[in-house]
Structure formats: C-alpha cells, structure tokens
JSON list of C-alpha atoms in Angstrom, two decimals:
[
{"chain": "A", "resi": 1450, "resn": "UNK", "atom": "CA", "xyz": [8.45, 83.41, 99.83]},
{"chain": "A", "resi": 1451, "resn": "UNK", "atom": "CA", "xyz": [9.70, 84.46, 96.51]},
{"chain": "A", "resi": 1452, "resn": "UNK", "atom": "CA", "xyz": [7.53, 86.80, 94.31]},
{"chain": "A", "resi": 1453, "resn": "UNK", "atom": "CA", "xyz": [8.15, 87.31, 90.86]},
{"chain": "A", "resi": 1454, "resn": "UNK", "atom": "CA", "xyz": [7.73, 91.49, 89.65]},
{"chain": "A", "resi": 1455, "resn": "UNK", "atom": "CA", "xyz": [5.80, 91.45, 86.65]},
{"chain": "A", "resi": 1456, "resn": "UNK", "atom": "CA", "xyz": [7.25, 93.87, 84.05]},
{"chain": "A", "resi": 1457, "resn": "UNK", "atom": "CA", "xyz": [6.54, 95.51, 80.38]},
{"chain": "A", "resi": 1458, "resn": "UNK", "atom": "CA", "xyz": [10.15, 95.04, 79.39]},
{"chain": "A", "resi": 1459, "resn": "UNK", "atom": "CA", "xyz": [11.38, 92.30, 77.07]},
{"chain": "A", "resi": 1460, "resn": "UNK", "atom": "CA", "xyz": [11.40, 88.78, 77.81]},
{"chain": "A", "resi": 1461, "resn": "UNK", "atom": "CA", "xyz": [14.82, 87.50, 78.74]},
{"chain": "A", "resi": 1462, "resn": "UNK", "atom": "CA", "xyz": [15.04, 84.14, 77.09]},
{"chain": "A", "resi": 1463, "resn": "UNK", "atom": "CA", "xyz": [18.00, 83.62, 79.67]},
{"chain": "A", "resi": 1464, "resn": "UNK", "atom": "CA", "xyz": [17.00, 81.78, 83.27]},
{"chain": "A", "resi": 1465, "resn": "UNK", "atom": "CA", "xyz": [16.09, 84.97, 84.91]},
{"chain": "A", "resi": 1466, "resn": "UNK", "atom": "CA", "xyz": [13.41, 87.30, 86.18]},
{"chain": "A", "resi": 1467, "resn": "UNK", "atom": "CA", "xyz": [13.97, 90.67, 85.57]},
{"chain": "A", "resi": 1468, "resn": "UNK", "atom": "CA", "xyz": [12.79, 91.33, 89.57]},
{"chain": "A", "resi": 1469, "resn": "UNK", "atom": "CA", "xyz": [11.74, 89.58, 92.74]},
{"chain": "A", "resi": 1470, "resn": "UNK", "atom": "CA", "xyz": [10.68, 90.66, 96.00]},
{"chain": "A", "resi": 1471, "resn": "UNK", "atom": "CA", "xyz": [11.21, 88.54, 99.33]},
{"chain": "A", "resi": 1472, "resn": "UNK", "atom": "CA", "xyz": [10.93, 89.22, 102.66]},
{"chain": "A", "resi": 1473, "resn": "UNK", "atom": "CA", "xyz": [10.15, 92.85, 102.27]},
{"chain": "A", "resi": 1474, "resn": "UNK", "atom": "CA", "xyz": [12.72, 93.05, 99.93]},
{"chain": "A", "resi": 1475, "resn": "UNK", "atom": "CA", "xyz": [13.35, 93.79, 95.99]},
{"chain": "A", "resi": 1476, "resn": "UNK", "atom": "CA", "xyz": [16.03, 92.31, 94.25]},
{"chain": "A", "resi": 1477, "resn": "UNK", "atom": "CA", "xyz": [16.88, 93.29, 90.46]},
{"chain": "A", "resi": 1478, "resn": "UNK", "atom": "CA", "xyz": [19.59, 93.76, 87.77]},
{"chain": "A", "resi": 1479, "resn": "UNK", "atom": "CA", "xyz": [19.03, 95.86, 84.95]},
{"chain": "A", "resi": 1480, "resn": "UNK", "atom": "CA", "xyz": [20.91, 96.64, 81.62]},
{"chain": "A", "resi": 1481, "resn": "UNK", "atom": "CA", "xyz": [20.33, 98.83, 78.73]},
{"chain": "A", "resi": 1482, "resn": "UNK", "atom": "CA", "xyz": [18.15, 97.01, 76.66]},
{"chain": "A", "resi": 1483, "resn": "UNK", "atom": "CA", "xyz": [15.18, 98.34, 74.79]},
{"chain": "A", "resi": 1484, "resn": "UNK", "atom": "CA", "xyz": [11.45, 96.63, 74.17]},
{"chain": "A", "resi": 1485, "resn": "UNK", "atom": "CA", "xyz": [12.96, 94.45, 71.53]},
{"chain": "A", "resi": 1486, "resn": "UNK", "atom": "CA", "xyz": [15.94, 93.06, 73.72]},
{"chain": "A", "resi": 1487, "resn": "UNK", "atom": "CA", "xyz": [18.69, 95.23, 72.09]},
{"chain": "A", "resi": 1488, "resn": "UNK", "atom": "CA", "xyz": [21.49, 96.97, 73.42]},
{"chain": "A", "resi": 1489, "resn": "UNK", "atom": "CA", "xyz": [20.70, 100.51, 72.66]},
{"chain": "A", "resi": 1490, "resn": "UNK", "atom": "CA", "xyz": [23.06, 102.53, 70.43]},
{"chain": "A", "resi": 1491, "resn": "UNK", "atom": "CA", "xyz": [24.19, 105.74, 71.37]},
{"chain": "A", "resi": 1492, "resn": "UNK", "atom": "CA", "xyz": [27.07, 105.13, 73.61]},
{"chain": "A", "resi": 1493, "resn": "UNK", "atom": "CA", "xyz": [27.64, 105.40, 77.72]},
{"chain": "A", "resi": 1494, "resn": "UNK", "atom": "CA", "xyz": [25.05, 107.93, 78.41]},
{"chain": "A", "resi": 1495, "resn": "UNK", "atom": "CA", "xyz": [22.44, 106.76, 76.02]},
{"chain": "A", "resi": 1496, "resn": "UNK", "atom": "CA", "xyz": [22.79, 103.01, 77.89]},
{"chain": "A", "resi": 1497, "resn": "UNK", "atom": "CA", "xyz": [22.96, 104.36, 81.00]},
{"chain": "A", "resi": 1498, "resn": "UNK", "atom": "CA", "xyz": [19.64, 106.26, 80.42]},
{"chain": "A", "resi": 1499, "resn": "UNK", "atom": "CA", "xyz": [17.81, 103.03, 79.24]},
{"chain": "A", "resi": 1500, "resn": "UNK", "atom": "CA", "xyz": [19.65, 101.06, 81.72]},
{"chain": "A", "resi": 1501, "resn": "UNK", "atom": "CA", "xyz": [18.10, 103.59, 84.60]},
{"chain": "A", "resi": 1502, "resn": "UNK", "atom": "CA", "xyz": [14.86, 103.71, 82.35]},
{"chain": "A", "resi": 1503, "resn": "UNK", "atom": "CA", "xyz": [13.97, 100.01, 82.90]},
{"chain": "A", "resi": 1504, "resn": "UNK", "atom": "CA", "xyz": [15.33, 100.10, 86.47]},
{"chain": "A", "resi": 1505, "resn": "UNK", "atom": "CA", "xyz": [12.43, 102.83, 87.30]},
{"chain": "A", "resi": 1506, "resn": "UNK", "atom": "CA", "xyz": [9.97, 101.04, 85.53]},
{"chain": "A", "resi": 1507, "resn": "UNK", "atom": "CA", "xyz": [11.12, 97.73, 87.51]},
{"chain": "A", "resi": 1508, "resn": "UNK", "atom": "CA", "xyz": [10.97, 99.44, 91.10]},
{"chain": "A", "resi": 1509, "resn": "UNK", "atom": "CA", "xyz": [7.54, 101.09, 89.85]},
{"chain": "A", "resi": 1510, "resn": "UNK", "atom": "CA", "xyz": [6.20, 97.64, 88.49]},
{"chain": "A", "resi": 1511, "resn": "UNK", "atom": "CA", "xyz": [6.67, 96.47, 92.09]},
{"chain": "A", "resi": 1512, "resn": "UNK", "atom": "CA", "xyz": [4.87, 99.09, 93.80]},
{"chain": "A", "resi": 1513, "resn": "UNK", "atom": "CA", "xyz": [7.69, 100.72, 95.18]},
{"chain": "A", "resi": 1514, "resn": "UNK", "atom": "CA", "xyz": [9.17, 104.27, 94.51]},
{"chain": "A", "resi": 1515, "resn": "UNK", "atom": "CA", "xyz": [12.95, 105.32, 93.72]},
{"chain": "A", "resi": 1516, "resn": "UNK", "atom": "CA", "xyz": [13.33, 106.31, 97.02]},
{"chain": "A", "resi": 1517, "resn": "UNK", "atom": "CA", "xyz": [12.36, 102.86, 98.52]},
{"chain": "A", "resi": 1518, "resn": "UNK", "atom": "CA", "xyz": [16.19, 101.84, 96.82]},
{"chain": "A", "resi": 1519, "resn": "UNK", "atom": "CA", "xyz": [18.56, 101.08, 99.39]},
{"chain": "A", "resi": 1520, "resn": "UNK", "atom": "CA", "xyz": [21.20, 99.99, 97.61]},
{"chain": "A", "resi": 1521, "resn": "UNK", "atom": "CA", "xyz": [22.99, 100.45, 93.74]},
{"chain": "A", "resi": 1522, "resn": "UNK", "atom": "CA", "xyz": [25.74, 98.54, 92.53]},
{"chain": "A", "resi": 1523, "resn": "UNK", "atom": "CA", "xyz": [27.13, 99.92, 88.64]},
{"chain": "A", "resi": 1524, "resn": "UNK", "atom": "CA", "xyz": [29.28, 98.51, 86.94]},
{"chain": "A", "resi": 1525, "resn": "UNK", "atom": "CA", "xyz": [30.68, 99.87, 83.71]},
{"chain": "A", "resi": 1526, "resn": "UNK", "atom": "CA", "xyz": [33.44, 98.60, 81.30]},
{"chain": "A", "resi": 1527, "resn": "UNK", "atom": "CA", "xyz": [35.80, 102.18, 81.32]},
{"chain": "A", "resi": 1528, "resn": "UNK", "atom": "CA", "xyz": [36.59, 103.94, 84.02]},
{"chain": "A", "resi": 1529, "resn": "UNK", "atom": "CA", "xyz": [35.72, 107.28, 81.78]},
{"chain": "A", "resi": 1530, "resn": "UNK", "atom": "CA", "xyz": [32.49, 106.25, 81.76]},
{"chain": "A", "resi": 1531, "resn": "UNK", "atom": "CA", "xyz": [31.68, 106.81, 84.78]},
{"chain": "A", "resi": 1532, "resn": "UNK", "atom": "CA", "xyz": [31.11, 110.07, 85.32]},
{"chain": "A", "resi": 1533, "resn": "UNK", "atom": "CA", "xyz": [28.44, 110.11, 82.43]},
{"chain": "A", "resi": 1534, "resn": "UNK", "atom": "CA", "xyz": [26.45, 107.65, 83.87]},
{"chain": "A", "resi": 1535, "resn": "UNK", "atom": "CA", "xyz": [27.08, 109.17, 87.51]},
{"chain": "A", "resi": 1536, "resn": "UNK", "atom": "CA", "xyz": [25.53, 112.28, 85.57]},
{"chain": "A", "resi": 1537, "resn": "UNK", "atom": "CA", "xyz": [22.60, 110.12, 84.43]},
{"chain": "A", "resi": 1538, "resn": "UNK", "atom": "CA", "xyz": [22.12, 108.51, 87.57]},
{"chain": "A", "resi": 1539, "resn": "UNK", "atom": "CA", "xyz": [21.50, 111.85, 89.48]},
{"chain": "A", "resi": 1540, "resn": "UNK", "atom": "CA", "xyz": [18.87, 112.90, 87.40]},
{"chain": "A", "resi": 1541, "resn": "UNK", "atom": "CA", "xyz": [16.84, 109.59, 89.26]},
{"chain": "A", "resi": 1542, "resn": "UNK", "atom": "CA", "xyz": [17.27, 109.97, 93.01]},
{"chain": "A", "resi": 1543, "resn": "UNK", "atom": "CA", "xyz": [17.28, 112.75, 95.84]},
{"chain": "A", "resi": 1544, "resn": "UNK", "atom": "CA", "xyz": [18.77, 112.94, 98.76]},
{"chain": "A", "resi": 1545, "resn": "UNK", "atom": "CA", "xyz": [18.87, 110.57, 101.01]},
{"chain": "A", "resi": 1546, "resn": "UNK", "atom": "CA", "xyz": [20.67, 108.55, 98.21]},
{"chain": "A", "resi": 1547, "resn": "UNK", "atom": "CA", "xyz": [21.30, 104.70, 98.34]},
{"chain": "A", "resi": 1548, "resn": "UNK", "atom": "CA", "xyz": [24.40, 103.37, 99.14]},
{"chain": "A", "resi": 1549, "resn": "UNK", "atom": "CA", "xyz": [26.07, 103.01, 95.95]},
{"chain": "A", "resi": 1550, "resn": "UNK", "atom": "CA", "xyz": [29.32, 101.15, 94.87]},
{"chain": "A", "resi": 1551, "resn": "UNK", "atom": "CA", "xyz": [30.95, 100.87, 91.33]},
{"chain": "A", "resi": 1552, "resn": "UNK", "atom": "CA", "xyz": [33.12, 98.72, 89.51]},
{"chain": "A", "resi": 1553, "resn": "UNK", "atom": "CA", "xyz": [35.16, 99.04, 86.77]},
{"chain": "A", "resi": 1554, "resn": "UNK", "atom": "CA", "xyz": [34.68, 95.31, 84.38]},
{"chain": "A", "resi": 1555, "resn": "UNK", "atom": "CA", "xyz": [36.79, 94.06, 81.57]},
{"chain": "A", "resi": 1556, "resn": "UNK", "atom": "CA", "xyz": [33.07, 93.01, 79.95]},
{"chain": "A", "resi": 1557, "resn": "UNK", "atom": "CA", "xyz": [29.48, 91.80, 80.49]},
{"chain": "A", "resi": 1558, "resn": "UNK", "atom": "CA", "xyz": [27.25, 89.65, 79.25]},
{"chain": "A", "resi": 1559, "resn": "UNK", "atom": "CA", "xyz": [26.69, 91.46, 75.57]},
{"chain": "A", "resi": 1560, "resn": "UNK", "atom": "CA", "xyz": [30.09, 92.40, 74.18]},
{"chain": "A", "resi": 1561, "resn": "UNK", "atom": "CA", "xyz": [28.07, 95.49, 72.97]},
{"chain": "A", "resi": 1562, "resn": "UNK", "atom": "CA", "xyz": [26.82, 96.72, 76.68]},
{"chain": "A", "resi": 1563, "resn": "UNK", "atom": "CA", "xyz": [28.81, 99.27, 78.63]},
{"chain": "A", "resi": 1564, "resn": "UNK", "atom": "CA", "xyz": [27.04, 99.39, 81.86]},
{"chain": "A", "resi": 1565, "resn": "UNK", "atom": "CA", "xyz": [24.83, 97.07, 84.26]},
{"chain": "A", "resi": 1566, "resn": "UNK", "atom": "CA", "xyz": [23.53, 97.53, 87.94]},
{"chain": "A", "resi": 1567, "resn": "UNK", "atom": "CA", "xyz": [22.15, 95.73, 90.37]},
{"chain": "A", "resi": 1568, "resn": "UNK", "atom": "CA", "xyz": [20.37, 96.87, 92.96]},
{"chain": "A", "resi": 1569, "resn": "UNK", "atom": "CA", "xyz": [17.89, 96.57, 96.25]},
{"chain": "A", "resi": 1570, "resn": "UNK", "atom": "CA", "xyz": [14.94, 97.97, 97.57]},
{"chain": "A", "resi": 1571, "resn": "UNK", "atom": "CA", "xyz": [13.22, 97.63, 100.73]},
{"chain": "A", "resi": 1572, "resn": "UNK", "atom": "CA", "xyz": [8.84, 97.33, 100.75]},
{"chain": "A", "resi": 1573, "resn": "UNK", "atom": "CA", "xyz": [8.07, 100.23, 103.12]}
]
C-alpha cells in the first residue's frame, strides 16, 4: 500500500507527491525550490543547498532520519558542478554513506534549475 509523506514544502501543481513510502520503503525526488515554488537564485551551490534542504525535511516528514537513505541519484546540468554540490552534499550524511550515482543532463524540468535527485530510503 502506497502512503503519501505529508510535507511543509510548496504544492506542486504538477501530478506528483513530493514523497511516498511503500513496503518499508521511501521514494522521493527533490529540486531546489523554495516555499513559494521558485528556483532559488544563487547558482549550483545555493540550489544544491535548498535542493538537500527540502530532501531533509522530506526524509524527516516521514519519520525517518538521513541515515535511513539507501540510495541518491544527482543529477546536474555541468559537469563543473559537481563538485560543489558533492561539497554540499557531505555536509548531510556520515559514514556509512548511500550508494550514490550522478549524471551529467543537457536540462530538467525548469530551464532555470541546475540540479535534481532522487532518492530512497528504507523504514527501519
């Protein structure tokens, strides 16, 4: 059974939830939008800080901690970028880290956004 995460962040008026759990697990993609559905300003390290902001919030609205994640996938749109948000990313997990992949993208949804993950979590 499906379970929809019940979050404080803005209200996609895409088809989507910002996070379900089922079968033990949590399922979620986050970007860097702020509490009025913008992109935030600022560059890679400024979206990758929201974009890691609302994915903490997310696993915490669910219950769960950061080190329930199990898996991370990034994307970002410039290979440069991703050591800044590798930086950022750090500064949310300890070790034992998820397993992590990341892709370089020729764009997203929002021509303005430089970075999106997706990631999984597993209900202890």
């Amino acid at each position: 059974m499906k379970t929809v995460v019940k979050t404080e962040l803005f209200a996609s008026k895409a088809p989507l939830e910002w996070a379900v759990m089922a079968n033990g697990q949590f399922y979620t993609a986050q970007i860097p939008i702020d509490a009025q559905g913008k992109v935030v300003d600022g560059g890679i390290e400024a979206q990758a800080r929201q974009t890691m902001d609302n994915f903490k919030h997310t696993v915490e609205a669910a219950g769960l901690t950061m080190a329930d994640v199990t898996q991370v996938l990034i994307y970002v749109t410039a290979r440069d970028q991703l050591p800044v948000f590798n930086k950022v990313y750090a500064e949310y997990f300890e070790a034992p880290y998820p397993n992590r992949a990341a892709m370089i993208v020729a764009g997203l949804a929002r021509e303005e956004m430089l970075c999106e993950i997706v990631a999984y979590a597993a209900q202890p």
